[in-house]
mmCIF file of C-alpha atoms and ligand atoms in Angstrom:
data_model
loop_
_atom_site.group_PDB
_atom_site.id
_atom_site.type_symbol
_atom_site.label_atom_id
_atom_site.label_comp_id
_atom_site.label_asym_id
_atom_site.label_seq_id
_atom_site.Cartn_x
_atom_site.Cartn_y
_atom_site.Cartn_z
ATOM 1 C CA UNK A 1 8.197 21.347 2.659
ATOM 2 C CA UNK A 2 7.623 23.770 5.506
ATOM 3 C CA UNK A 3 4.051 24.569 4.537
ATOM 4 C CA UNK A 4 3.055 20.898 4.907
ATOM 5 C CA UNK A 5 1.515 20.047 8.276
ATOM 6 C CA UNK A 6 -0.571 16.989 7.463
ATOM 7 C CA UNK A 7 -1.154 14.316 4.820
ATOM 8 C CA UNK A 8 -3.961 16.316 3.220
ATOM 9 C CA UNK A 9 -1.413 19.088 2.513
ATOM 10 C CA UNK A 10 0.703 16.523 0.629
ATOM 11 C CA UNK A 11 -2.397 15.500 -1.317
ATOM 12 C CA UNK A 12 -3.006 19.115 -2.368
ATOM 13 C CA UNK A 13 0.623 19.529 -3.468
ATOM 14 C CA UNK A 14 0.435 16.221 -5.383
ATOM 15 C CA UNK A 15 -2.651 17.463 -7.199
ATOM 16 C CA UNK A 16 -0.826 20.652 -8.211
ATOM 17 C CA UNK A 17 2.198 18.765 -9.498
ATOM 18 C CA UNK A 18 0.736 15.727 -11.241
ATOM 19 C CA UNK A 19 -1.053 15.559 -14.593
ATOM 20 C CA UNK A 20 -4.751 14.999 -13.914
ATOM 21 C CA UNK A 21 -4.689 11.420 -15.271
ATOM 22 C CA UNK A 22 -2.170 10.342 -12.615
ATOM 23 C CA UNK A 23 -3.582 12.322 -9.694
ATOM 24 C CA UNK A 24 -7.049 10.911 -10.379
ATOM 25 C CA UNK A 25 -5.615 7.396 -10.654
ATOM 26 C CA UNK A 26 -4.108 7.672 -7.165
ATOM 27 C CA UNK A 27 -6.973 9.521 -5.533
ATOM 28 C CA UNK A 28 -9.960 7.736 -7.051
ATOM 29 C CA UNK A 29 -12.080 4.831 -5.873
ATOM 30 C CA UNK A 30 -14.459 2.339 -7.493
ATOM 31 C CA UNK A 31 -17.837 3.468 -8.911
ATOM 32 C CA UNK A 32 -19.557 5.787 -6.373
ATOM 33 C CA UNK A 33 -16.411 5.816 -4.175
ATOM 34 C CA UNK A 34 -18.592 4.872 -1.189
ATOM 35 C CA UNK A 35 -16.106 2.349 0.218
ATOM 36 C CA UNK A 36 -13.175 4.752 -0.198
ATOM 37 C CA UNK A 37 -15.223 7.226 1.882
ATOM 38 C CA UNK A 38 -16.160 4.528 4.403
ATOM 39 C CA UNK A 39 -12.499 3.723 5.031
ATOM 40 C CA UNK A 40 -11.955 7.314 6.145
ATOM 41 C CA UNK A 41 -15.258 7.658 8.007
ATOM 42 C CA UNK A 42 -14.833 4.323 9.843
ATOM 43 C CA UNK A 43 -12.255 5.711 12.259
ATOM 44 C CA UNK A 44 -14.694 8.214 13.753
ATOM 45 C CA UNK A 45 -16.747 5.355 15.263
ATOM 46 C CA UNK A 46 -14.014 4.861 17.865
ATOM 47 C CA UNK A 47 -12.857 6.789 20.949
ATOM 48 C CA UNK A 48 -9.325 6.498 22.308
ATOM 49 C CA UNK A 49 -9.020 6.492 26.095
ATOM 50 C CA UNK A 50 -7.270 9.507 27.617
ATOM 51 C CA UNK A 51 -5.128 8.759 30.681
ATOM 52 C CA UNK A 52 -3.089 11.373 32.534
ATOM 53 C CA UNK A 53 0.010 11.687 34.715
ATOM 54 C CA UNK A 54 1.257 8.180 33.940
ATOM 55 C CA UNK A 55 4.197 8.511 31.548
ATOM 56 C CA UNK A 56 7.264 10.729 31.781
ATOM 57 C CA UNK A 57 8.971 9.719 28.533
ATOM 58 C CA UNK A 58 7.748 10.072 24.974
ATOM 59 C CA UNK A 59 6.402 6.721 23.716
ATOM 60 C CA UNK A 60 8.466 4.027 22.025
ATOM 61 C CA UNK A 61 7.021 3.547 18.528
ATOM 62 C CA UNK A 62 8.956 0.401 17.638
ATOM 63 C CA UNK A 63 6.858 -2.605 16.764
ATOM 64 C CA UNK A 64 7.225 -6.307 15.960
ATOM 65 C CA UNK A 65 5.446 -7.665 12.886
ATOM 66 C CA UNK A 66 6.167 -10.076 10.036
ATOM 67 C CA UNK A 67 8.882 -11.746 12.043
ATOM 68 C CA UNK A 68 11.031 -8.714 12.866
ATOM 69 C CA UNK A 69 11.299 -5.551 14.883
ATOM 70 C CA UNK A 70 10.678 -2.278 13.017
ATOM 71 C CA UNK A 71 11.169 1.358 13.975
ATOM 72 C CA UNK A 72 7.471 2.128 13.431
ATOM 73 C CA UNK A 73 4.174 0.214 13.398
ATOM 74 C CA UNK A 74 3.471 1.240 9.795
ATOM 75 C CA UNK A 75 5.186 0.605 6.447
ATOM 76 C CA UNK A 76 4.944 1.460 2.770
ATOM 77 C CA UNK A 77 2.421 -0.848 1.109
ATOM 78 C CA UNK A 78 2.343 -1.771 -2.576
ATOM 79 C CA UNK A 79 1.295 1.104 -4.836
ATOM 80 C CA UNK A 80 1.591 0.636 -8.583
ATOM 81 C CA UNK A 81 3.556 2.887 -10.953
ATOM 82 C CA UNK A 82 5.388 5.034 -8.393
ATOM 83 C CA UNK A 83 7.885 5.871 -11.142
ATOM 84 C CA UNK A 84 5.148 7.702 -13.065
ATOM 85 C CA UNK A 85 4.462 10.086 -10.177
ATOM 86 C CA UNK A 86 8.177 10.945 -9.759
ATOM 87 C CA UNK A 87 11.160 9.929 -11.864
ATOM 88 C CA UNK A 88 12.787 6.920 -10.124
ATOM 89 C CA UNK A 89 9.771 6.895 -7.782
ATOM 90 C CA UNK A 90 10.278 3.349 -6.517
ATOM 91 C CA UNK A 91 13.939 4.044 -5.699
ATOM 92 C CA UNK A 92 13.051 7.288 -3.882
ATOM 93 C CA UNK A 93 10.316 5.618 -1.820
ATOM 94 C CA UNK A 94 12.639 2.725 -0.918
ATOM 95 C CA UNK A 95 15.338 5.197 0.147
ATOM 96 C CA UNK A 96 12.839 6.966 2.403
ATOM 97 C CA UNK A 97 11.649 3.679 3.930
ATOM 98 C CA UNK A 98 15.217 2.569 4.565
ATOM 99 C CA UNK A 99 16.135 5.911 6.158
ATOM 100 C CA UNK A 100 13.143 5.636 8.502
ATOM 101 C CA UNK A 101 13.697 1.969 9.379
ATOM 102 C CA UNK A 102 10.474 0.600 7.910
ATOM 103 C CA UNK A 103 9.751 -2.000 5.218
ATOM 104 C CA UNK A 104 8.578 -1.185 1.721
ATOM 105 C CA UNK A 105 6.549 -3.602 -0.349
ATOM 106 C CA UNK A 106 7.077 -3.162 -4.101
ATOM 107 C CA UNK A 107 4.086 -3.695 -6.407
ATOM 108 C CA UNK A 108 4.217 -6.033 -9.432
ATOM 109 C CA UNK A 109 3.105 -2.949 -11.405
ATOM 110 C CA UNK A 110 6.290 -0.971 -10.893
ATOM 111 C CA UNK A 111 8.606 0.995 -13.090
ATOM 112 C CA UNK A 112 11.726 0.081 -11.072
ATOM 113 C CA UNK A 113 12.164 -3.672 -10.513
ATOM 114 C CA UNK A 114 12.809 -5.462 -7.222
ATOM 115 C CA UNK A 115 16.335 -6.336 -8.454
ATOM 116 C CA UNK A 116 17.122 -2.655 -9.051
ATOM 117 C CA UNK A 117 15.845 -1.697 -5.617
ATOM 118 C CA UNK A 118 17.934 -4.381 -3.938
ATOM 119 C CA UNK A 119 21.028 -3.308 -5.887
ATOM 120 C CA UNK A 120 20.611 0.476 -5.674
ATOM 121 C CA UNK A 121 18.927 0.933 -2.279
ATOM 122 C CA UNK A 122 18.637 -2.164 -0.079
ATOM 123 C CA UNK A 123 16.738 -2.029 3.194
ATOM 124 C CA UNK A 124 13.747 -4.120 4.245
ATOM 125 C CA UNK A 125 12.245 -4.803 0.820
ATOM 126 C CA UNK A 126 9.162 -6.929 0.253
ATOM 127 C CA UNK A 127 7.329 -7.868 -2.953
ATOM 128 C CA UNK A 128 3.659 -7.920 -3.943
ATOM 129 C CA UNK A 129 2.479 -10.365 -6.557
ATOM 130 C CA UNK A 130 -0.501 -10.198 -8.866
ATOM 131 C CA UNK A 131 -1.244 -13.680 -10.193
ATOM 132 C CA UNK A 132 -0.756 -13.645 -13.958
ATOM 133 C CA UNK A 133 -2.637 -16.203 -16.076
ATOM 134 C CA UNK A 134 0.733 -17.554 -17.221
ATOM 135 C CA UNK A 135 2.147 -19.490 -14.258
ATOM 136 C CA UNK A 136 5.612 -19.684 -15.829
ATOM 137 C CA UNK A 137 5.732 -15.856 -15.821
ATOM 138 C CA UNK A 138 4.671 -15.941 -12.150
ATOM 139 C CA UNK A 139 7.515 -18.369 -11.450
ATOM 140 C CA UNK A 140 9.934 -15.941 -13.147
ATOM 141 C CA UNK A 141 8.687 -13.149 -10.861
ATOM 142 C CA UNK A 142 9.131 -15.402 -7.826
ATOM 143 C CA UNK A 143 12.679 -16.179 -8.931
ATOM 144 C CA UNK A 144 13.435 -12.422 -9.227
ATOM 145 C CA UNK A 145 12.154 -12.018 -5.676
ATOM 146 C CA UNK A 146 14.371 -14.869 -4.464
ATOM 147 C CA UNK A 147 17.357 -13.369 -6.330
ATOM 148 C CA UNK A 148 16.652 -10.010 -4.660
ATOM 149 C CA UNK A 149 16.707 -11.710 -1.258
ATOM 150 C CA UNK A 150 13.061 -10.948 -0.498
ATOM 151 C CA UNK A 151 11.707 -12.525 2.703
ATOM 152 C CA UNK A 152 8.067 -11.467 2.496
ATOM 153 C CA UNK A 153 5.747 -11.989 -0.466
ATOM 154 C CA UNK A 154 2.207 -10.582 -0.647
ATOM 155 C CA UNK A 155 -0.412 -12.138 -2.899
ATOM 156 C CA UNK A 156 -3.160 -9.639 -3.696
ATOM 157 C CA UNK A 157 -6.496 -11.429 -3.933
ATOM 158 C CA UNK A 158 -9.113 -8.683 -4.227
ATOM 159 C CA UNK A 159 -8.636 -7.988 -7.933
ATOM 160 C CA UNK A 160 -10.157 -11.074 -9.602
ATOM 161 C CA UNK A 161 -11.641 -8.476 -11.920
ATOM 162 C CA UNK A 162 -10.450 -4.876 -12.129
ATOM 163 C CA UNK A 163 -13.256 -2.684 -10.877
ATOM 164 C CA UNK A 164 -14.345 0.508 -12.598
ATOM 165 C CA UNK A 165 -12.796 3.744 -11.416
ATOM 166 C CA UNK A 166 -14.853 6.235 -13.316
ATOM 167 C CA UNK A 167 -12.256 9.006 -13.244
ATOM 168 C CA UNK A 168 -9.799 6.616 -14.919
ATOM 169 C CA UNK A 169 -12.379 5.743 -17.552
ATOM 170 C CA UNK A 170 -12.922 9.440 -18.316
ATOM 171 C CA UNK A 171 -9.167 10.109 -18.414
ATOM 172 C CA UNK A 172 -8.411 6.987 -20.449
ATOM 173 C CA UNK A 173 -6.013 5.540 -17.869
ATOM 174 C CA UNK A 174 -4.993 1.988 -18.917
ATOM 175 C CA UNK A 175 -7.017 2.359 -22.146
ATOM 176 C CA UNK A 176 -4.302 4.488 -23.733
ATOM 177 C CA UNK A 177 -1.207 2.571 -24.668
ATOM 178 C CA UNK A 178 0.657 5.504 -26.259
ATOM 179 C CA UNK A 179 0.889 9.200 -25.450
ATOM 180 C CA UNK A 180 -2.058 10.704 -27.375
ATOM 181 C CA UNK A 181 -2.266 14.441 -28.241
ATOM 182 C CA UNK A 182 -4.846 14.912 -25.444
ATOM 183 C CA UNK A 183 -2.583 13.170 -22.932
ATOM 184 C CA UNK A 184 0.454 15.155 -24.103
ATOM 185 C CA UNK A 185 -1.544 18.377 -23.649
ATOM 186 C CA UNK A 186 -2.577 17.346 -20.120
ATOM 187 C CA UNK A 187 1.034 16.474 -19.260
ATOM 188 C CA UNK A 188 2.293 19.814 -20.565
ATOM 189 C CA UNK A 189 0.109 21.588 -17.990
ATOM 190 C CA UNK A 190 2.556 20.220 -15.429
ATOM 191 C CA UNK A 191 6.027 21.288 -16.671
ATOM 192 C CA UNK A 192 7.902 20.424 -13.455
ATOM 193 C CA UNK A 193 6.537 16.877 -13.603
ATOM 194 C CA UNK A 194 7.396 16.631 -17.346
ATOM 195 C CA UNK A 195 10.998 17.735 -16.801
ATOM 196 C CA UNK A 196 11.483 15.332 -13.911
ATOM 197 C CA UNK A 197 10.066 12.353 -15.838
ATOM 198 C CA UNK A 198 12.056 13.212 -18.978
ATOM 199 C CA UNK A 199 15.215 13.421 -16.894
ATOM 200 C CA UNK A 200 14.572 9.907 -15.511
ATOM 201 C CA UNK A 201 14.288 8.506 -19.064
ATOM 202 C CA UNK A 202 11.259 7.047 -20.803
ATOM 203 C CA UNK A 203 9.414 4.907 -18.220
ATOM 204 C CA UNK A 204 9.247 1.136 -18.678
ATOM 205 C CA UNK A 205 7.902 -1.585 -16.408
ATOM 206 C CA UNK A 206 11.360 -3.002 -15.811
ATOM 207 C CA UNK A 207 10.187 -6.449 -14.652
ATOM 208 C CA UNK A 208 8.593 -7.145 -18.058
ATOM 209 C CA UNK A 209 11.122 -5.332 -20.243
ATOM 210 C CA UNK A 210 12.494 -8.679 -21.485
ATOM 211 C CA UNK A 211 9.048 -10.016 -22.440
ATOM 212 C CA UNK A 212 8.064 -8.655 -25.895
ATOM 213 C CA UNK A 213 4.435 -9.803 -25.422
ATOM 214 C CA UNK A 214 3.919 -6.969 -22.907
ATOM 215 C CA UNK A 215 4.778 -4.334 -25.530
ATOM 216 C CA UNK A 216 6.932 -1.257 -25.113
ATOM 217 C CA UNK A 217 6.687 1.680 -22.725
ATOM 218 C CA UNK A 218 4.959 1.886 -19.341
ATOM 219 C CA UNK A 219 1.470 2.674 -20.684
ATOM 220 C CA UNK A 220 1.297 -0.309 -23.029
ATOM 221 C CA UNK A 221 2.972 -2.632 -20.518
ATOM 222 C CA UNK A 222 0.589 -1.540 -17.751
ATOM 223 C CA UNK A 223 -2.417 -2.118 -19.919
ATOM 224 C CA UNK A 224 -1.196 -5.596 -20.912
ATOM 225 C CA UNK A 225 -0.276 -6.542 -17.343
ATOM 226 C CA UNK A 226 -3.753 -5.610 -16.075
ATOM 227 C CA UNK A 227 -5.377 -7.542 -18.900
ATOM 228 C CA UNK A 228 -3.520 -10.702 -17.908
ATOM 229 C CA UNK A 229 -4.589 -10.882 -14.245
ATOM 230 C CA UNK A 230 -5.942 -14.333 -13.485
ATOM 231 C CA UNK A 231 -9.706 -13.884 -13.101
ATOM 232 C CA UNK A 232 -10.093 -17.549 -12.109
ATOM 233 C CA UNK A 233 -7.885 -17.250 -9.015
ATOM 234 C CA UNK A 234 -9.049 -19.485 -6.125
ATOM 235 C CA UNK A 235 -7.713 -20.733 -2.788
ATOM 236 C CA UNK A 236 -6.054 -23.574 -4.720
ATOM 237 C CA UNK A 237 -3.757 -20.978 -6.281
ATOM 238 C CA UNK A 238 -2.866 -19.733 -2.804
ATOM 239 C CA UNK A 239 -1.931 -23.330 -1.938
ATOM 240 C CA UNK A 240 0.062 -23.571 -5.202
ATOM 241 C CA UNK A 241 1.924 -20.374 -4.306
ATOM 242 C CA UNK A 242 2.503 -21.663 -0.783
ATOM 243 C CA UNK A 243 4.195 -24.723 -2.253
ATOM 244 C CA UNK A 244 6.455 -22.565 -4.466
ATOM 245 C CA UNK A 245 7.335 -19.761 -2.028
ATOM 246 C CA UNK A 246 9.289 -20.999 0.954
ATOM 247 C CA UNK A 247 9.516 -17.757 2.904
ATOM 248 C CA UNK A 248 6.846 -15.594 4.521
ATOM 249 C CA UNK A 249 3.563 -15.405 2.574
ATOM 250 C CA UNK A 250 0.941 -12.705 3.166
ATOM 251 C CA UNK A 251 -2.551 -12.719 1.646
ATOM 252 C CA UNK A 252 -3.633 -9.139 0.906
ATOM 253 C CA UNK A 253 -7.251 -8.189 0.352
ATOM 254 C CA UNK A 254 -9.104 -9.972 3.171
ATOM 255 C CA UNK A 255 -12.325 -8.365 4.382
ATOM 256 C CA UNK A 256 -14.039 -11.110 6.389
ATOM 257 C CA UNK A 257 -13.186 -13.260 9.402
ATOM 258 C CA UNK A 258 -14.036 -16.405 7.432
ATOM 259 C CA UNK A 259 -11.556 -15.589 4.634
ATOM 260 C CA UNK A 260 -8.853 -14.722 7.171
ATOM 261 C CA UNK A 261 -9.199 -18.205 8.664
ATOM 262 C CA UNK A 262 -9.098 -19.846 5.218
ATOM 263 C CA UNK A 263 -5.946 -17.876 4.343
ATOM 264 C CA UNK A 264 -4.312 -19.041 7.561
ATOM 265 C CA UNK A 265 -5.396 -22.646 6.878
ATOM 266 C CA UNK A 266 -3.876 -22.427 3.368
ATOM 267 C CA UNK A 267 -0.534 -21.718 5.022
ATOM 268 C CA UNK A 268 -0.378 -17.903 4.900
ATOM 269 C CA UNK A 269 1.801 -16.345 7.602
ATOM 270 C CA UNK A 270 -0.236 -13.143 7.693
ATOM 271 C CA UNK A 271 -3.171 -11.352 6.095
ATOM 272 C CA UNK A 272 -3.732 -7.750 5.136
ATOM 273 C CA UNK A 273 -7.260 -6.586 5.842
ATOM 274 C CA UNK A 274 -7.801 -4.484 2.742
ATOM 275 C CA UNK A 275 -10.428 -3.386 0.246
ATOM 276 C CA UNK A 276 -7.719 -1.994 -2.029
ATOM 277 C CA UNK A 277 -8.313 1.499 -0.713
ATOM 278 C CA UNK A 278 -11.958 1.383 -1.853
ATOM 279 C CA UNK A 279 -10.816 0.796 -5.417
ATOM 280 C CA UNK A 280 -12.462 -2.602 -5.959
ATOM 281 C CA UNK A 281 -15.816 -3.641 -4.372
ATOM 282 C CA UNK A 282 -17.873 -0.494 -3.958
ATOM 283 C CA UNK A 283 -20.193 -0.599 -0.899
ATOM 284 C CA UNK A 284 -17.863 -3.052 0.877
ATOM 285 C CA UNK A 285 -17.236 -2.300 4.569
ATOM 286 C CA UNK A 286 -14.473 -0.070 5.805
ATOM 287 C CA UNK A 287 -11.407 -2.085 6.773
ATOM 288 C CA UNK A 288 -11.345 -0.818 10.364
ATOM 289 C CA UNK A 289 -14.892 -2.095 10.958
ATOM 290 C CA UNK A 290 -13.928 -5.716 10.221
ATOM 291 C CA UNK A 291 -10.641 -5.697 12.152
ATOM 292 C CA UNK A 292 -12.101 -6.780 15.564
ATOM 293 C CA UNK A 293 -13.879 -9.811 14.082
ATOM 294 C CA UNK A 294 -10.814 -10.863 12.060
ATOM 295 C CA UNK A 295 -8.572 -10.621 15.118
ATOM 296 C CA UNK A 296 -11.038 -12.681 17.146
ATOM 297 C CA UNK A 297 -11.275 -15.336 14.425
ATOM 298 C CA UNK A 298 -7.532 -15.907 13.947
ATOM 299 C CA UNK A 299 -6.484 -15.593 17.585
ATOM 300 C CA UNK A 300 -3.938 -13.329 19.261
ATOM 301 C CA UNK A 301 -0.742 -14.675 17.672
ATOM 302 C CA UNK A 302 -1.472 -14.570 13.945
ATOM 303 C CA UNK A 303 -0.084 -11.510 12.105
ATOM 304 C CA UNK A 304 -2.970 -9.263 10.977
ATOM 305 C CA UNK A 305 -2.001 -6.195 8.970
ATOM 306 C CA UNK A 306 -4.464 -3.586 7.755
ATOM 307 C CA UNK A 307 -4.664 -0.757 5.231
ATOM 308 C CA UNK A 308 -7.306 1.603 3.898
ATOM 309 C CA UNK A 309 -7.711 5.315 4.526
ATOM 310 C CA UNK A 310 -4.934 5.860 7.067
ATOM 311 C CA UNK A 311 -4.063 9.577 7.034
ATOM 312 C CA UNK A 312 -3.547 10.271 10.760
ATOM 313 C CA UNK A 313 -1.347 8.859 13.521
ATOM 314 C CA UNK A 314 -4.422 8.574 15.749
ATOM 315 C CA UNK A 315 -6.025 6.288 13.144
ATOM 316 C CA UNK A 316 -2.978 4.027 13.314
ATOM 317 C CA UNK A 317 -3.410 3.955 17.116
ATOM 318 C CA UNK A 318 -7.058 2.887 16.670
ATOM 319 C CA UNK A 319 -6.007 -0.008 14.435
ATOM 320 C CA UNK A 320 -3.279 -1.159 16.843
ATOM 321 C CA UNK A 321 -5.718 -1.003 19.779
ATOM 322 C CA UNK A 322 -8.227 -3.113 17.841
ATOM 323 C CA UNK A 323 -5.659 -5.846 17.237
ATOM 324 C CA UNK A 324 -3.675 -4.892 14.135
ATOM 325 C CA UNK A 325 -0.071 -6.099 14.096
ATOM 326 C CA UNK A 326 0.881 -3.241 11.783
ATOM 327 C CA UNK A 327 -0.497 -0.801 9.200
ATOM 328 C CA UNK A 328 0.276 -0.398 5.489
ATOM 329 C CA UNK A 329 0.238 3.053 3.950
ATOM 330 C CA UNK A 330 -1.022 3.602 0.403
ATOM 331 C CA UNK A 331 -2.074 7.007 -0.853
ATOM 332 C CA UNK A 332 -0.552 8.781 2.172
ATOM 333 C CA UNK A 333 2.971 8.146 0.930
ATOM 334 C CA UNK A 334 2.108 8.157 -2.801
ATOM 335 C CA UNK A 335 0.943 11.768 -2.359
ATOM 336 C CA UNK A 336 4.175 12.521 -0.494
ATOM 337 C CA UNK A 337 6.221 11.028 -3.322
ATOM 338 C CA UNK A 338 4.382 13.000 -5.995
ATOM 339 C CA UNK A 339 4.622 16.191 -3.950
ATOM 340 C CA UNK A 340 8.285 16.033 -2.944
ATOM 341 C CA UNK A 341 10.082 12.853 -4.050
ATOM 342 C CA UNK A 342 12.080 11.118 -1.317
ATOM 343 C CA UNK A 343 11.693 14.148 0.997
ATOM 344 C CA UNK A 344 7.915 13.974 0.478
ATOM 345 C CA UNK A 345 7.761 10.294 1.488
ATOM 346 C CA UNK A 346 9.926 11.012 4.528
ATOM 347 C CA UNK A 347 7.628 13.925 5.358
ATOM 348 C CA UNK A 348 4.584 11.625 5.239
ATOM 349 C CA UNK A 349 6.330 9.136 7.542
ATOM 350 C CA UNK A 350 7.409 11.919 9.928
ATOM 351 C CA UNK A 351 3.939 13.458 10.073
ATOM 352 C CA UNK A 352 2.362 10.120 10.991
ATOM 353 C CA UNK A 353 5.133 9.299 13.497
ATOM 354 C CA UNK A 354 4.748 12.598 15.334
ATOM 355 C CA UNK A 355 0.969 12.337 15.368
ATOM 356 C CA UNK A 356 1.150 8.762 16.672
ATOM 357 C CA UNK A 357 3.683 9.713 19.326
ATOM 358 C CA UNK A 358 1.502 12.569 20.610
ATOM 359 C CA UNK A 359 -1.545 10.291 20.581
ATOM 360 C CA UNK A 360 0.130 7.562 22.670
ATOM 361 C CA UNK A 361 1.575 10.091 25.125
ATOM 362 C CA UNK A 362 -1.876 11.591 25.699
ATOM 363 C CA UNK A 363 -3.248 8.080 26.206
ATOM 364 C CA UNK A 364 -0.682 7.620 28.986
ATOM 365 C CA UNK A 365 1.062 4.757 27.187
ATOM 366 C CA UNK A 366 4.747 3.876 27.141
ATOM 367 C CA UNK A 367 4.588 2.831 23.500
ATOM 368 C CA UNK A 368 3.102 0.672 20.775
ATOM 369 C CA UNK A 369 3.822 -2.507 22.730
ATOM 370 C CA UNK A 370 1.690 -1.377 25.666
ATOM 371 C CA UNK A 371 -1.071 -0.183 23.328
ATOM 372 C CA UNK A 372 -1.163 -3.593 21.635
ATOM 373 C CA UNK A 373 -1.098 -5.562 24.882
ATOM 374 C CA UNK A 374 -3.758 -3.386 26.562
ATOM 375 C CA UNK A 375 -5.760 -3.579 23.325
ATOM 376 C CA UNK A 376 -9.445 -2.881 23.712
ATOM 377 C CA UNK A 377 -8.927 -1.361 27.199
ATOM 378 C CA UNK A 378 -7.555 1.668 25.325
ATOM 379 C CA UNK A 379 -10.526 2.146 23.028
ATOM 380 C CA UNK A 380 -14.316 2.200 23.080
ATOM 381 C CA UNK A 381 -17.052 2.387 20.508
ATOM 382 C CA UNK A 382 -18.627 5.813 20.130
ATOM 383 C CA UNK A 383 -22.029 6.295 21.729
HETATM 384 C C1 FMN B 1 -2.481 4.391 -6.955
HETATM 385 C C2 FMN B 1 -2.639 3.079 -6.251
HETATM 386 C C3 FMN B 1 -2.051 1.958 -6.809
HETATM 387 C C4 FMN B 1 -2.148 0.738 -6.124
HETATM 388 N N1 FMN B 1 -1.508 -0.344 -6.638
HETATM 389 C C5 FMN B 1 -1.547 -1.523 -5.961
HETATM 390 C C6 FMN B 1 -0.810 -2.624 -6.439
HETATM 391 O O1 FMN B 1 -0.128 -2.554 -7.446
HETATM 392 N N2 FMN B 1 -0.890 -3.780 -5.730
HETATM 393 C C7 FMN B 1 -1.650 -3.895 -4.576
HETATM 394 O O2 FMN B 1 -1.683 -4.955 -3.978
HETATM 395 N N3 FMN B 1 -2.335 -2.848 -4.120
HETATM 396 C C8 FMN B 1 -2.292 -1.668 -4.765
HETATM 397 N N4 FMN B 1 -2.974 -0.595 -4.286
HETATM 398 C C9 FMN B 1 -3.731 -0.727 -3.019
HETATM 399 C C10 FMN B 1 -2.837 -0.381 -1.841
HETATM 400 O O3 FMN B 1 -1.862 -1.363 -1.611
HETATM 401 C C11 FMN B 1 -3.667 -0.250 -0.546
HETATM 402 O O4 FMN B 1 -4.435 -1.416 -0.392
HETATM 403 C C12 FMN B 1 -4.566 0.979 -0.530
HETATM 404 O O5 FMN B 1 -3.950 2.051 -1.191
HETATM 405 C C13 FMN B 1 -4.857 1.373 0.908
HETATM 406 O O6 FMN B 1 -5.714 2.461 0.983
HETATM 407 P P1 FMN B 1 -5.208 3.981 1.181
HETATM 408 O O7 FMN B 1 -4.539 4.377 -0.089
HETATM 409 O O8 FMN B 1 -6.462 4.720 1.409
HETATM 410 O O9 FMN B 1 -4.252 4.003 2.332
HETATM 411 C C14 FMN B 1 -2.884 0.643 -4.927
HETATM 412 C C15 FMN B 1 -3.467 1.787 -4.390
HETATM 413 C C16 FMN B 1 -3.348 2.992 -5.038
HETATM 414 C C17 FMN B 1 -3.961 4.211 -4.413
#
């Protein structure tokens, strides 16, 4: 992947390799895609402070979040259907995360199950839960997570209704439950992708393979899973989950200081400031713009993670300076996976690590720890 110098290059390669229906699914946002754009634009409101002649060594990028020390201050967040972008996609992403010493959070909507990842890969695996209407099915998922020795569970709370991503509507994503002639034609435009997926065997959402009510094959299972999300989810369900899940619980999809405090009061160990990558509430704020108020509301010791639009190491530095405990990647590594499998995910991680390292060195910092403890001294608002 010599020609790749930044995350945008991985995006371009992903677009060339993936059938349009899958590229658009990854790339798209809700309705006018205003919030997806705001996530990216939000970083330019901040200036990092340049300091010179202070540090001899290159910075230490290791970082403590979610109860342990990690090689880097960012990790692979939950992205659905990785196994449709590359054969064995979840396994390849987990291998990359393990090789780079960072956690990976597996989505409920995955081709490879959490049990398979634990057995075939290992590493620092975490699990993301969508609350199904059927609580006994949720309890089965929790048991699979316990069996796979998962320490950190994320509950995603910003999808009480699935928003409209217009590209998906046009392409029929989630509406099609079988490969239609139009879909087959679109897939055949991407022969390398077709061969790779065929080689991996017909994709199934492994976690629901034993439940006939979800149907057969990834497309039908995905459509049924989405249709069963609990639209009546409230904070009482967070409390219910807290009572069932004894290990670390993270609430993902917080975009206000008030909700961050409620999550903490319901017993969450951490929150992820997230607007689902601009895929849910269109015209919501960028995630970076709400980070300072969330940090202030929950105090210095509570774990506050963030995602949304991170494509540069300098943007990760901005988040850490504004009080983030760590950053979750979404599309950045999904594009890498589609473009180059495990090597593509590792490339995405390397690109961001190098960019972050250069950024901290030019800020005169010894590492992530100093950036986080100096906090807002290292950053100012533009203008
Ligand atoms: C293709 C795709 C699938 C996603 N699937 C899930 C999911 O299954 N569960 C979840 O909690 N978030 C999911 N997300 C949201 C991501 O976890 C994350 O919040 C978002 O991608 C961050 O924005 P970014 O992609 O701009 O970095 C998905 C995002 C994308 C792009």
